[in-house]
mmCIF file of C-alpha atoms in Angstrom:
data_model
loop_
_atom_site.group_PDB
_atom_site.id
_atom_site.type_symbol
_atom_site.label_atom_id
_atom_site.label_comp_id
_atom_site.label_asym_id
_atom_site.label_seq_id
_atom_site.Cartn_x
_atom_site.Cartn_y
_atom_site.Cartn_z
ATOM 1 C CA UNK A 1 -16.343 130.233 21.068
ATOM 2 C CA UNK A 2 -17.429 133.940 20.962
ATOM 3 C CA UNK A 3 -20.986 132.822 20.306
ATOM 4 C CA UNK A 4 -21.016 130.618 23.109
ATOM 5 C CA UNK A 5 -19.552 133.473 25.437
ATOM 6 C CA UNK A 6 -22.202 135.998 24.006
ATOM 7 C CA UNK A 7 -24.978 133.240 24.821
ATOM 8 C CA UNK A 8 -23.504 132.655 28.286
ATOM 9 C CA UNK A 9 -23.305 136.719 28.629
ATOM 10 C CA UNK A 10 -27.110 137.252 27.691
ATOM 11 C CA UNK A 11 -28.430 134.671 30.333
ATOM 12 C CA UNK A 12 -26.014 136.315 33.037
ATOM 13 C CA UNK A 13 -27.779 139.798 32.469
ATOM 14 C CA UNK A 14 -31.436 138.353 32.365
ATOM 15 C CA UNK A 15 -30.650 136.689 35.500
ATOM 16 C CA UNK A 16 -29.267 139.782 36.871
ATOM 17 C CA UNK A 17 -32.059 142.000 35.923
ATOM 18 C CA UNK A 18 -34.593 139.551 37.519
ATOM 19 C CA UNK A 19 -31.773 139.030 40.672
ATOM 20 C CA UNK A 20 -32.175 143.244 40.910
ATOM 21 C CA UNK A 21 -35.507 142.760 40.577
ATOM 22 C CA UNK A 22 -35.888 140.025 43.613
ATOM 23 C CA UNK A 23 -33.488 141.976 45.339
ATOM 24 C CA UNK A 24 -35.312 145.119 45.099
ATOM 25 C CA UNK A 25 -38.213 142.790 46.345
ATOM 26 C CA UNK A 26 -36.748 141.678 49.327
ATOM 27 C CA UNK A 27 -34.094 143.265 50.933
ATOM 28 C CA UNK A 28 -35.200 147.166 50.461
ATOM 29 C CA UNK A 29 -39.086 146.459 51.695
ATOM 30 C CA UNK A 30 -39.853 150.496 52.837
ATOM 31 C CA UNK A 31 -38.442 151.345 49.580
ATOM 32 C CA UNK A 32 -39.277 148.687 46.737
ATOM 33 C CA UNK A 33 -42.381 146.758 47.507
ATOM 34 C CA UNK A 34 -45.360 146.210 49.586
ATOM 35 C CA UNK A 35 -46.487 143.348 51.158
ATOM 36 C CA UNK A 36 -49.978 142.075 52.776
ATOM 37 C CA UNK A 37 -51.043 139.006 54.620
ATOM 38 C CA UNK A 38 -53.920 137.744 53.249
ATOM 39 C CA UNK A 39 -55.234 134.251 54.873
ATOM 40 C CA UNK A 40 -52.152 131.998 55.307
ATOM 41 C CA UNK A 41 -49.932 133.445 52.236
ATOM 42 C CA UNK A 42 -47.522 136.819 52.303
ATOM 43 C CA UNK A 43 -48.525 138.799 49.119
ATOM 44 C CA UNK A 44 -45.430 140.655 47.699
ATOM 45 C CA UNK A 45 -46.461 143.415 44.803
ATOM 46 C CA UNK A 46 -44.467 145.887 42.869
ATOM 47 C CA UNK A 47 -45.194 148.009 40.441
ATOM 48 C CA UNK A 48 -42.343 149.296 38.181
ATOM 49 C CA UNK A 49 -41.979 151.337 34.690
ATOM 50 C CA UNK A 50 -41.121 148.689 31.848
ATOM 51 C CA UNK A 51 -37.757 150.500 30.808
ATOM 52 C CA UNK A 52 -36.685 149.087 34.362
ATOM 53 C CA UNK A 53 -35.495 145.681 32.416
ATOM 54 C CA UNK A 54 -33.279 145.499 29.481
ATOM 55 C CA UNK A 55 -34.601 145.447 26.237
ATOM 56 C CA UNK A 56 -33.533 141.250 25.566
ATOM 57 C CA UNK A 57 -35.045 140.420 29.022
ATOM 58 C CA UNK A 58 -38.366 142.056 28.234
ATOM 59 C CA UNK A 59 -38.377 140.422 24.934
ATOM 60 C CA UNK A 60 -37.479 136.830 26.627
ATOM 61 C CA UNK A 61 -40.489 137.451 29.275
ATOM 62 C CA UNK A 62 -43.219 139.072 26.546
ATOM 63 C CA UNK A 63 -42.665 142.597 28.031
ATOM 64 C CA UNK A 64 -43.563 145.944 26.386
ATOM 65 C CA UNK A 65 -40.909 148.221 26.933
ATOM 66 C CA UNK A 66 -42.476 151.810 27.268
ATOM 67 C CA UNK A 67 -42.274 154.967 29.111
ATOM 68 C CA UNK A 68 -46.030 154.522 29.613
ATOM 69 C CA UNK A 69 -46.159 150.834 30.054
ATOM 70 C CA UNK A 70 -45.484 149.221 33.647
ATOM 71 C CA UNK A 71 -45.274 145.807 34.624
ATOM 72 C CA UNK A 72 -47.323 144.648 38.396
ATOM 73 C CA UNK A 73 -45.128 141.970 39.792
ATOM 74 C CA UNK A 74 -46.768 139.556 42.630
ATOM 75 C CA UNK A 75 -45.409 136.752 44.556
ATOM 76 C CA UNK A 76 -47.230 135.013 46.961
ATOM 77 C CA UNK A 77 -45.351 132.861 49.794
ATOM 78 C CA UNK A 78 -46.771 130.594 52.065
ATOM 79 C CA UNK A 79 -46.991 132.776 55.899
ATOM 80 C CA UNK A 80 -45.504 129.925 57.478
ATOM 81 C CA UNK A 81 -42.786 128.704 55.284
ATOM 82 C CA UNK A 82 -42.017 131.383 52.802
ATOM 83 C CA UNK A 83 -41.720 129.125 50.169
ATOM 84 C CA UNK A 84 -43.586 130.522 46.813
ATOM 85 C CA UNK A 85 -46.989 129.668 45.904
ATOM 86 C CA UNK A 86 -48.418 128.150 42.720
ATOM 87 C CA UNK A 87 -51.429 129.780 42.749
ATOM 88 C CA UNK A 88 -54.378 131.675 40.103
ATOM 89 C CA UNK A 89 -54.159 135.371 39.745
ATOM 90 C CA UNK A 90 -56.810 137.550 38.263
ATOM 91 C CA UNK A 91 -57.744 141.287 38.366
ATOM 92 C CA UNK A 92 -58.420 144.473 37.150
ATOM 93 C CA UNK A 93 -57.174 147.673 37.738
ATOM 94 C CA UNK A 94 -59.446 150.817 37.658
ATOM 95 C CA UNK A 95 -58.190 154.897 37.571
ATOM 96 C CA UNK A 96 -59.919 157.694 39.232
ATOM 97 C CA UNK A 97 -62.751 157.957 36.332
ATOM 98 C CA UNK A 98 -63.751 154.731 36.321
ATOM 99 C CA UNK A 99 -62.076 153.166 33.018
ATOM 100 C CA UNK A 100 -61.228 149.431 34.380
ATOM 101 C CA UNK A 101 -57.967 147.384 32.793
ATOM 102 C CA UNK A 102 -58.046 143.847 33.177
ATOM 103 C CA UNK A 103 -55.147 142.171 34.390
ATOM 104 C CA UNK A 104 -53.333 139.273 32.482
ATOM 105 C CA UNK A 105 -50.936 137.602 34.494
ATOM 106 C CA UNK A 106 -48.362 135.382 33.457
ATOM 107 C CA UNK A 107 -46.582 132.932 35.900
ATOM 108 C CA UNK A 108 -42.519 133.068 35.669
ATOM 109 C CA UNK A 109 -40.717 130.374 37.682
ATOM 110 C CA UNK A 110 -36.835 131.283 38.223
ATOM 111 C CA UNK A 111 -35.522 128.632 40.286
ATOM 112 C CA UNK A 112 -37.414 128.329 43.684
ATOM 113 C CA UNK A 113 -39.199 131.751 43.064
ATOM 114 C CA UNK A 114 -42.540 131.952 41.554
ATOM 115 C CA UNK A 115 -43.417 135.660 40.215
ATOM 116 C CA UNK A 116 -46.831 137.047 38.462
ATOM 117 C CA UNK A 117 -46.300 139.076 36.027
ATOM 118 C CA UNK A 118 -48.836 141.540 34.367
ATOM 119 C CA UNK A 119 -48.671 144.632 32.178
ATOM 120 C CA UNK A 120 -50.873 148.127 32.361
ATOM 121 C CA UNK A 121 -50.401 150.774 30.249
ATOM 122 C CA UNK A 122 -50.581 154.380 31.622
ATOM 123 C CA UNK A 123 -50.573 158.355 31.597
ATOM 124 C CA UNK A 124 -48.095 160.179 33.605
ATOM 125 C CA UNK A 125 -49.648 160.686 37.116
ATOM 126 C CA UNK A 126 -52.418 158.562 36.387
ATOM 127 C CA UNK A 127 -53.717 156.525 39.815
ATOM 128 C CA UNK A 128 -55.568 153.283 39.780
ATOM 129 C CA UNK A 129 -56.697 150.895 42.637
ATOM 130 C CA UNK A 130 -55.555 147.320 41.938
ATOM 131 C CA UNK A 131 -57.964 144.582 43.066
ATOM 132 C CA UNK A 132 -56.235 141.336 42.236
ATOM 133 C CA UNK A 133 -57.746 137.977 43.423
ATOM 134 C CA UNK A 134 -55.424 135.025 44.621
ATOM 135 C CA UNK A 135 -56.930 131.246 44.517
ATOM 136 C CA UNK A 136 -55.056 128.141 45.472
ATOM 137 C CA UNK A 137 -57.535 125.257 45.590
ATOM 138 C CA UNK A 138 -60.882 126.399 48.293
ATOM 139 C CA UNK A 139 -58.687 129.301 49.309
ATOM 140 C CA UNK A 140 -59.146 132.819 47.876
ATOM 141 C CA UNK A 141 -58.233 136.159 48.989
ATOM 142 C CA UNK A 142 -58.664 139.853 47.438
ATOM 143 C CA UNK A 143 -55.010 141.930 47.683
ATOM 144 C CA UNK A 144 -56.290 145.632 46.900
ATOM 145 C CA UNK A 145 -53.571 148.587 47.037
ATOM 146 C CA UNK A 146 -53.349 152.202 45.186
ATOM 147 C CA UNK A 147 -50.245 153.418 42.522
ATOM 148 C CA UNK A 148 -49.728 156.541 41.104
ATOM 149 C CA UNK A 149 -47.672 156.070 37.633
ATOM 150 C CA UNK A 150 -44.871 158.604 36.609
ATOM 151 C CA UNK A 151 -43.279 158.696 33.121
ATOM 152 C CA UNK A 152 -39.574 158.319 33.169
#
């Protein structure tokens, strides 16, 4: 019975760290996240420092927890409907001297929310320009923004 209670514990707080997350996403938009309407789709994006999620979420979801490791969240939601998009995501992200880091997203489904997830690593106060492209079948569109990366 304890087992069962520690199992049914552990999916509670992953579910809470990616309800924070979402929450974060939505609700606080001047504060948490950006957003840009490309085409027909809103394009959510977040950046945040890996040590944001608890150490058995990020090892359920593949994520490097690290004071110099950040994870680039993106959902994309149709402009109309705002129901989440399926969709390809690729990109690269480049600092101030030119080094580029490519951009390996992985797609996360929790319930009717889609999220794409990739990880950079980084140097305190190190800035990069993001240039991620988004494809859905013959439509593509480029979401470019700036972060600057603290160490927590």
């Amino acid at each position: 019975m304890s087992f069962r209670l520690h199992k049914s514990n552990r999916s509670i707080k992953v579910l809470s760290t990616f309800w924070v997350l979402a929450m974060a996403f939505f609700a606080f938009p001047s504060l948490a996240e950006q957003k840009q309407t490309l085409g027909e789709w809103d394009v959510h994006y977040i950046v945040v420092n890996s040590t944001f999620f608890e150490p058995e979420v990020a090892r359920q979801y593949g994520i490097q927890r690290s004071q110099f490791n950040a994870l680039v969240n993106i959902s994309v939601l149709d402009k109309e409907t705002q129901k989440a998009q399926s969709v390809a995501i690729t990109g690269q992200a480049t600092n101030l001297i030119g080094n580029s880091k490519k951009l390996t997203f992985k797609e996360v489904k929790e319930g009717d929310a889609i999220y794409y997830l990739a990880q950079i690593p980084f140097r305190h106060k190190e800035n990069y320009r993001f240039d991620i492209d988004v494809r859905h079948g013959n439509s593509s569109e480029n979401l470019k923004f700036k972060h600057e990366f603290y160490v927590d």
